[in-house]
PDB file of C-alpha atoms and ligand atoms in Angstrom:
ATOM      1  CA  MET A   1     -26.477  17.287  -0.623  1.00  0.00           C
ATOM      2  CA  LEU A   2     -24.157  15.612   1.749  1.00  0.00           C
ATOM      3  CA  GLN A   3     -23.495  17.665   5.050  1.00  0.00           C
ATOM      4  CA  ILE A   4     -19.940  18.544   4.961  1.00  0.00           C
ATOM      5  CA  TRP A   5     -18.047  20.241   7.807  1.00  0.00           C
ATOM      6  CA  ASP A   6     -16.670  23.490   6.135  1.00  0.00           C
ATOM      7  CA  VAL A   7     -13.712  23.946   8.537  1.00  0.00           C
ATOM      8  CA  ASN A   8      -9.892  22.922   8.634  1.00  0.00           C
ATOM      9  CA  TRP A   9      -9.428  22.166  12.232  1.00  0.00           C
ATOM     10  CA  PHE A  10      -5.978  22.876  13.750  1.00  0.00           C
ATOM     11  CA  LEU A  11      -4.575  21.204  16.835  1.00  0.00           C
ATOM     12  CA  ASP A  12      -5.571  23.083  19.824  1.00  0.00           C
ATOM     13  CA  ASP A  13      -5.258  22.543  23.580  1.00  0.00           C
ATOM     14  CA  GLN A  14      -8.984  23.263  23.940  1.00  0.00           C
ATOM     15  CA  CYS A  15      -9.682  20.089  22.288  1.00  0.00           C
ATOM     16  CA  PRO A  16      -7.107  17.782  23.529  1.00  0.00           C
ATOM     17  CA  CYS A  17      -8.839  14.474  22.683  1.00  0.00           C
ATOM     18  CA  ASP A  18      -6.270  13.318  19.751  1.00  0.00           C
ATOM     19  CA  MET A  19      -3.170  14.523  22.004  1.00  0.00           C
ATOM     20  CA  HIS A  20      -4.693  12.457  24.797  1.00  0.00           C
ATOM     21  CA  PHE A  21      -5.527   9.503  22.696  1.00  0.00           C
ATOM     22  CA  VAL A  22      -1.728   9.505  21.361  1.00  0.00           C
ATOM     23  CA  GLU A  23      -0.504   9.695  24.707  1.00  0.00           C
ATOM     24  CA  TRP A  24      -2.724   6.737  25.879  1.00  0.00           C
ATOM     25  CA  LEU A  25      -1.418   4.567  23.024  1.00  0.00           C
ATOM     26  CA  GLU A  26       2.062   5.371  23.948  1.00  0.00           C
ATOM     27  CA  GLU A  27       1.526   4.650  27.662  1.00  0.00           C
ATOM     28  CA  ASN A  28      -0.137   1.518  27.203  1.00  0.00           C
ATOM     29  CA  ARG A  29       2.219   0.345  24.591  1.00  0.00           C
ATOM     30  CA  VAL A  30      -0.609  -0.384  22.025  1.00  0.00           C
ATOM     31  CA  ARG A  31       0.786  -2.170  19.088  1.00  0.00           C
ATOM     32  CA  GLY A  32      -0.639  -3.862  16.088  1.00  0.00           C
ATOM     33  CA  LYS A  33      -4.242  -2.622  16.413  1.00  0.00           C
ATOM     34  CA  THR A  34      -6.706  -1.327  13.790  1.00  0.00           C
ATOM     35  CA  VAL A  35      -8.096   2.284  15.000  1.00  0.00           C
ATOM     36  CA  PHE A  36     -11.106   3.828  13.565  1.00  0.00           C
ATOM     37  CA  HIS A  37     -10.795   7.560  14.278  1.00  0.00           C
ATOM     38  CA  PHE A  38     -13.863   9.839  13.922  1.00  0.00           C
ATOM     39  CA  GLY A  39     -12.574  13.399  13.078  1.00  0.00           C
ATOM     40  CA  THR A  40      -9.022  13.585  11.888  1.00  0.00           C
ATOM     41  CA  GLY A  41      -8.728  17.425  12.061  1.00  0.00           C
ATOM     42  CA  GLY A  42      -6.639  19.066   9.267  1.00  0.00           C
ATOM     43  CA  HIS A  43      -3.713  18.236  11.500  1.00  0.00           C
ATOM     44  CA  HIS A  44      -4.131  14.658  11.182  1.00  0.00           C
ATOM     45  CA  HIS A  45      -2.245  14.275  14.575  1.00  0.00           C
ATOM     46  CA  VAL A  46      -3.379  10.706  15.258  1.00  0.00           C
ATOM     47  CA  GLY A  47      -2.072   9.576  11.876  1.00  0.00           C
ATOM     48  CA  LEU A  48       1.108  11.548  11.727  1.00  0.00           C
ATOM     49  CA  ALA A  49       2.109  10.547  15.372  1.00  0.00           C
ATOM     50  CA  ASN A  50       1.631   6.761  14.598  1.00  0.00           C
ATOM     51  CA  HIS A  51       3.773   7.462  11.263  1.00  0.00           C
ATOM     52  CA  ALA A  52       6.498   9.301  13.357  1.00  0.00           C
ATOM     53  CA  LYS A  53       6.720   6.226  15.826  1.00  0.00           C
ATOM     54  CA  GLY A  54       7.233   3.740  13.082  1.00  0.00           C
ATOM     55  CA  ALA A  55       3.679   2.883  12.376  1.00  0.00           C
ATOM     56  CA  PRO A  56       2.937   0.571  15.437  1.00  0.00           C
ATOM     57  CA  ASN A  57      -0.873   0.682  14.663  1.00  0.00           C
ATOM     58  CA  HIS A  58      -3.237   0.979  11.468  1.00  0.00           C
ATOM     59  CA  ILE A  59      -5.249   4.104  11.708  1.00  0.00           C
ATOM     60  CA  LEU A  60      -8.426   4.567   9.429  1.00  0.00           C
ATOM     61  CA  GLY A  61      -9.766   8.320  10.001  1.00  0.00           C
ATOM     62  CA  ILE A  62     -12.936   9.962   8.963  1.00  0.00           C
ATOM     63  CA  THR A  63     -13.554  13.544   7.951  1.00  0.00           C
ATOM     64  CA  ALA A  64     -16.368  15.444   6.559  1.00  0.00           C
ATOM     65  CA  SER A  65     -14.331  18.396   5.808  1.00  0.00           C
ATOM     66  CA  PRO A  66     -13.041  18.600   2.327  1.00  0.00           C
ATOM     67  CA  LYS A  67     -10.114  20.885   3.378  1.00  0.00           C
ATOM     68  CA  GLU A  68      -8.946  18.145   5.937  1.00  0.00           C
ATOM     69  CA  PHE A  69      -9.188  15.480   3.331  1.00  0.00           C
ATOM     70  CA  ASP A  70      -7.189  17.645   0.863  1.00  0.00           C
ATOM     71  CA  ASP A  71      -4.554  18.041   3.660  1.00  0.00           C
ATOM     72  CA  PHE A  72      -4.528  14.241   3.942  1.00  0.00           C
ATOM     73  CA  VAL A  73      -3.960  13.854   0.282  1.00  0.00           C
ATOM     74  CA  LYS A  74      -0.873  16.315   0.405  1.00  0.00           C
ATOM     75  CA  LEU A  75       0.459  14.505   3.452  1.00  0.00           C
ATOM     76  CA  ALA A  76       0.286  11.122   1.658  1.00  0.00           C
ATOM     77  CA  ILE A  77       2.059  12.479  -1.288  1.00  0.00           C
ATOM     78  CA  GLU A  78       4.740  14.075   0.817  1.00  0.00           C
ATOM     79  CA  HIS A  79       5.392  11.082   2.875  1.00  0.00           C
ATOM     80  CA  ALA A  80       5.333   8.010   0.638  1.00  0.00           C
ATOM     81  CA  GLU A  81       4.860   5.279   3.385  1.00  0.00           C
ATOM     82  CA  LEU A  82       2.282   7.344   5.184  1.00  0.00           C
ATOM     83  CA  SER A  83      -0.785   5.694   3.666  1.00  0.00           C
ATOM     84  CA  ARG A  84       0.385   2.106   4.308  1.00  0.00           C
ATOM     85  CA  HIS A  85      -0.674   2.511   7.972  1.00  0.00           C
ATOM     86  CA  TYR A  86      -3.104   5.803   7.724  1.00  0.00           C
ATOM     87  CA  GLN A  87      -5.946   6.152   5.539  1.00  0.00           C
ATOM     88  CA  VAL A  88      -8.898   8.693   5.481  1.00  0.00           C
ATOM     89  CA  LEU A  89     -12.445   8.242   4.527  1.00  0.00           C
ATOM     90  CA  PHE A  90     -14.124  11.308   3.233  1.00  0.00           C
ATOM     91  CA  GLY A  91     -17.953  11.233   4.194  1.00  0.00           C
ATOM     92  CA  ASP A  92     -20.518  11.721   6.563  1.00  0.00           C
ATOM     93  CA  ILE A  93     -20.166   9.194   9.657  1.00  0.00           C
ATOM     94  CA  TYR A  94     -24.078   9.078   9.753  1.00  0.00           C
ATOM     95  CA  LEU A  95     -23.732   7.124   6.551  1.00  0.00           C
ATOM     96  CA  LEU A  96     -21.504   4.747   7.964  1.00  0.00           C
ATOM     97  CA  ASN A  97     -21.268   1.221   6.380  1.00  0.00           C
ATOM     98  CA  PRO A  98     -19.643  -1.615   8.268  1.00  0.00           C
ATOM     99  CA  ARG A  99     -19.352  -3.616   5.141  1.00  0.00           C
ATOM    100  CA  LEU A 100     -16.741  -1.073   4.055  1.00  0.00           C
ATOM    101  CA  LEU A 101     -14.855  -1.209   7.341  1.00  0.00           C
ATOM    102  CA  PRO A 102     -11.999  -3.352   8.248  1.00  0.00           C
ATOM    103  CA  GLY A 103     -12.281  -5.275  11.808  1.00  0.00           C
ATOM    104  CA  ILE A 104     -11.842  -2.492  14.307  1.00  0.00           C
ATOM    105  CA  ASP A 105     -10.042  -2.965  17.473  1.00  0.00           C
ATOM    106  CA  ILE A 106     -10.347   0.556  18.882  1.00  0.00           C
ATOM    107  CA  ALA A 107     -12.700   3.510  17.845  1.00  0.00           C
ATOM    108  CA  THR A 108     -12.381   7.019  18.811  1.00  0.00           C
ATOM    109  CA  LEU A 109     -16.063   8.431  18.904  1.00  0.00           C
ATOM    110  CA  PHE A 110     -14.888  11.493  20.336  1.00  0.00           C
ATOM    111  CA  HIS A 111     -17.491  13.685  18.372  1.00  0.00           C
ATOM    112  CA  LEU A 112     -20.268  11.546  18.804  1.00  0.00           C
ATOM    113  CA  CYS A 113     -23.592  13.557  19.063  1.00  0.00           C
ATOM    114  CA  GLU A 114     -21.875  16.761  17.830  1.00  0.00           C
ATOM    115  CA  PHE A 115     -22.921  16.738  14.011  1.00  0.00           C
ATOM    116  CA  ARG A 116     -26.097  15.084  13.652  1.00  0.00           C
ATOM    117  CA  GLY A 117     -28.621  17.730  12.154  1.00  0.00           C
ATOM    118  CA  GLU A 118     -31.917  17.510  10.380  1.00  0.00           C
ATOM    119  CA  SER A 119     -30.279  17.953   6.994  1.00  0.00           C
ATOM    120  CA  GLN A 120     -29.061  14.149   7.361  1.00  0.00           C
ATOM    121  CA  ASP A 121     -32.582  13.117   7.501  1.00  0.00           C
ATOM    122  CA  ALA A 122     -32.836  13.888   3.767  1.00  0.00           C
ATOM    123  CA  TYR A 123     -30.504  11.091   3.066  1.00  0.00           C
ATOM    124  CA  GLY A 124     -31.386   8.546   5.718  1.00  0.00           C
ATOM    125  CA  GLY A 125     -28.674   9.453   8.076  1.00  0.00           C
ATOM    126  CA  LEU A 126     -28.242   7.266  11.052  1.00  0.00           C
ATOM    127  CA  THR A 127     -28.888   8.426  14.588  1.00  0.00           C
ATOM    128  CA  ASP A 128     -25.874   8.798  16.963  1.00  0.00           C
ATOM    129  CA  ALA A 129     -26.991   5.465  18.700  1.00  0.00           C
ATOM    130  CA  GLN A 130     -27.015   3.682  15.370  1.00  0.00           C
ATOM    131  CA  VAL A 131     -23.261   5.006  14.752  1.00  0.00           C
ATOM    132  CA  LEU A 132     -22.250   3.189  17.863  1.00  0.00           C
ATOM    133  CA  ASP A 133     -23.927   0.123  16.797  1.00  0.00           C
ATOM    134  CA  LYS A 134     -22.397   0.131  13.278  1.00  0.00           C
ATOM    135  CA  ILE A 135     -18.956   0.398  14.801  1.00  0.00           C
ATOM    136  CA  LEU A 136     -19.900  -2.298  17.132  1.00  0.00           C
ATOM    137  CA  GLU A 137     -20.793  -4.574  14.161  1.00  0.00           C
ATOM    138  CA  ALA A 138     -17.104  -4.126  12.884  1.00  0.00           C
ATOM    139  CA  MET A 139     -15.559  -4.713  16.207  1.00  0.00           C
ATOM    140  CA  PRO A 140     -14.813  -8.275  17.580  1.00  0.00           C
ATOM    141  CA  ASN A 141     -15.453  -8.803  21.465  1.00  0.00           C
ATOM    142  CA  GLY A 142     -12.936  -7.010  23.431  1.00  0.00           C
ATOM    143  CA  GLY A 143     -12.564  -3.998  21.208  1.00  0.00           C
ATOM    144  CA  LEU A 144     -12.529  -0.530  22.668  1.00  0.00           C
ATOM    145  CA  ILE A 145     -14.555   2.468  22.219  1.00  0.00           C
ATOM    146  CA  SER A 146     -13.392   5.843  23.456  1.00  0.00           C
ATOM    147  CA  LEU A 147     -15.360   9.027  24.014  1.00  0.00           C
ATOM    148  CA  PHE A 148     -14.208  12.451  24.697  1.00  0.00           C
ATOM    149  CA  THR A 149     -15.510  14.063  28.094  1.00  0.00           C
ATOM    150  CA  GLY A 150     -14.626  17.664  26.814  1.00  0.00           C
ATOM    151  CA  SER A 151     -17.112  17.415  23.915  1.00  0.00           C
ATOM    152  CA  PHE A 152     -19.947  19.945  24.080  1.00  0.00           C
ATOM    153  CA  ALA A 153     -22.115  16.756  23.472  1.00  0.00           C
ATOM    154  CA  GLY A 154     -20.183  14.693  25.734  1.00  0.00           C
ATOM    155  CA  ASP A 155     -23.056  14.032  28.178  1.00  0.00           C
ATOM    156  CA  ARG A 156     -25.347  12.758  25.300  1.00  0.00           C
ATOM    157  CA  ALA A 157     -22.533  10.538  24.004  1.00  0.00           C
ATOM    158  CA  THR A 158     -21.951   9.173  27.514  1.00  0.00           C
ATOM    159  CA  SER A 159     -25.729   8.442  27.754  1.00  0.00           C
ATOM    160  CA  ILE A 160     -25.746   6.353  24.421  1.00  0.00           C
ATOM    161  CA  ALA A 161     -22.680   4.470  25.766  1.00  0.00           C
ATOM    162  CA  MET A 162     -24.296   3.836  29.122  1.00  0.00           C
ATOM    163  CA  ALA A 163     -27.404   2.463  27.489  1.00  0.00           C
ATOM    164  CA  ALA A 164     -25.249   0.003  25.613  1.00  0.00           C
ATOM    165  CA  VAL A 165     -23.702  -0.881  28.954  1.00  0.00           C
ATOM    166  CA  ALA A 166     -27.122  -1.353  30.359  1.00  0.00           C
ATOM    167  CA  ALA A 167     -27.803  -3.643  27.332  1.00  0.00           C
ATOM    168  CA  ASP A 168     -24.738  -5.696  27.993  1.00  0.00           C
ATOM    169  CA  LYS A 169     -22.954  -4.645  24.797  1.00  0.00           C
ATOM    170  CA  LEU A 170     -20.300  -2.720  26.544  1.00  0.00           C
ATOM    171  CA  ILE A 171     -18.556  -2.481  30.080  1.00  0.00           C
ATOM    172  CA  ARG A 172     -17.104   0.868  31.304  1.00  0.00           C
ATOM    173  CA  LEU A 173     -13.384   0.865  31.796  1.00  0.00           C
ATOM    174  CA  SER A 174     -11.282   3.561  33.774  1.00  0.00           C
ATOM    175  CA  ASP A 175     -10.918   7.082  32.295  1.00  0.00           C
ATOM    176  CA  TYR A 176      -7.707   8.391  30.753  1.00  0.00           C
ATOM    177  CA  LYS A 177      -7.256  12.065  30.997  1.00  0.00           C
ATOM    178  CA  SER A 178     -10.275  13.677  28.972  1.00  0.00           C
ATOM    179  CA  LEU A 179     -11.193  10.171  27.605  1.00  0.00           C
ATOM    180  CA  GLN A 180     -13.694   7.568  28.595  1.00  0.00           C
ATOM    181  CA  PHE A 181     -13.062   3.871  27.488  1.00  0.00           C
ATOM    182  CA  TYR A 182     -15.561   1.103  27.037  1.00  0.00           C
ATOM    183  CA  ARG A 183     -14.961  -2.565  26.121  1.00  0.00           C
ATOM    184  CA  LYS A 184     -17.359  -4.665  23.984  1.00  0.00           C
ATOM    185  CA  ILE A 185     -18.618  -7.708  25.467  1.00  0.00           C
TER     186      ILE A 185
HETATM  187  C1  LIG B   1     -13.623  19.879  15.997  1.00  0.00           C
HETATM  188  S1  LIG B   1     -12.892  18.813  14.868  1.00  0.00           S
HETATM  189  C2  LIG B   1     -11.822  17.897  15.941  1.00  0.00           C
HETATM  190  C3  LIG B   1     -10.715  17.242  15.144  1.00  0.00           C
HETATM  191  C4  LIG B   1      -9.955  16.320  16.029  1.00  0.00           C
HETATM  192  N1  LIG B   1     -10.579  15.253  16.568  1.00  0.00           N
HETATM  193  C5  LIG B   1      -9.261  17.261  17.160  1.00  0.00           C
HETATM  194  O1  LIG B   1      -9.781  17.079  18.183  1.00  0.00           O
HETATM  195  O2  LIG B   1      -8.415  18.138  17.039  1.00  0.00           O
HETATM  196  C6  LIG B   1     -14.212  17.758  14.224  1.00  0.00           C
HETATM  197  C7  LIG B   1     -13.944  16.765  13.254  1.00  0.00           C
HETATM  198  O3  LIG B   1     -14.930  15.874  13.118  1.00  0.00           O
HETATM  199  C8  LIG B   1     -15.192  15.942  11.531  1.00  0.00           C
HETATM  200  N2  LIG B   1     -16.702  15.761  11.414  1.00  0.00           N
HETATM  201  C9  LIG B   1     -17.559  16.702  11.486  1.00  0.00           C
HETATM  202  N3  LIG B   1     -18.697  16.199  10.977  1.00  0.00           N
HETATM  203  C10 LIG B   1     -18.643  14.903  10.461  1.00  0.00           C
HETATM  204  C11 LIG B   1     -19.404  14.014  10.012  1.00  0.00           C
HETATM  205  N4  LIG B   1     -20.535  14.095   9.864  1.00  0.00           N
HETATM  206  N5  LIG B   1     -18.847  12.905   9.555  1.00  0.00           N
HETATM  207  C12 LIG B   1     -17.450  12.508   9.776  1.00  0.00           C
HETATM  208  N6  LIG B   1     -16.775  13.444  10.309  1.00  0.00           N
HETATM  209  C13 LIG B   1     -17.181  14.586  10.640  1.00  0.00           C
HETATM  210  C14 LIG B   1     -14.437  17.061  10.998  1.00  0.00           C
HETATM  211  O4  LIG B   1     -14.033  16.766   9.688  1.00  0.00           O
HETATM  212  C15 LIG B   1     -13.373  17.312  12.035  1.00  0.00           C
HETATM  213  O5  LIG B   1     -12.143  16.422  11.647  1.00  0.00           O
END
């Protein structure tokens, strides 16, 4: 059985990563980029904020929560133009297949290292480091990876990213609020 996330996560100041990411996009006037967003929440804030601003970017989210996915379907029906620029994959990120991904300019791996358990061994789930590698496969040089320092697994996620820095796959950039940024080289 697939390991699902049986929660519908609401937007919450205690987990500001999506809000900070939307602010970073705006402050840096990011336009025309394809964003892979790990962990949509049931609020779908990243996709809806992009929609509200006239869809400057193209967002592909992933959720392992059936309830959050249902909420995306409802939103896509309610707002006919939403799904042109915001789509959501339902599945386990530890099964990520770069052959099914578009070229990614920016990936938010805010929840890296939070959800890998032994149950994913039963179906050959990736490790967290392999998730980063799969994202990098779908990313041109110059693409950006963002991590969330407020994650309970943030230290482990940072270690994985810093190992990629040591391997000359990434360089670390300046942080923005609760977010770290790395550039693929
Ligand atoms: C704590 S919520 C955070 C949502 C949003 N990023 C926020 O900060 O408000 C975690 C998110 O990760 C997603 N998630 C959990 N396990 C996952 C997995 N194995 N694969 C893909 N997404 C997963 C959940 O569906 C949920 O959207």
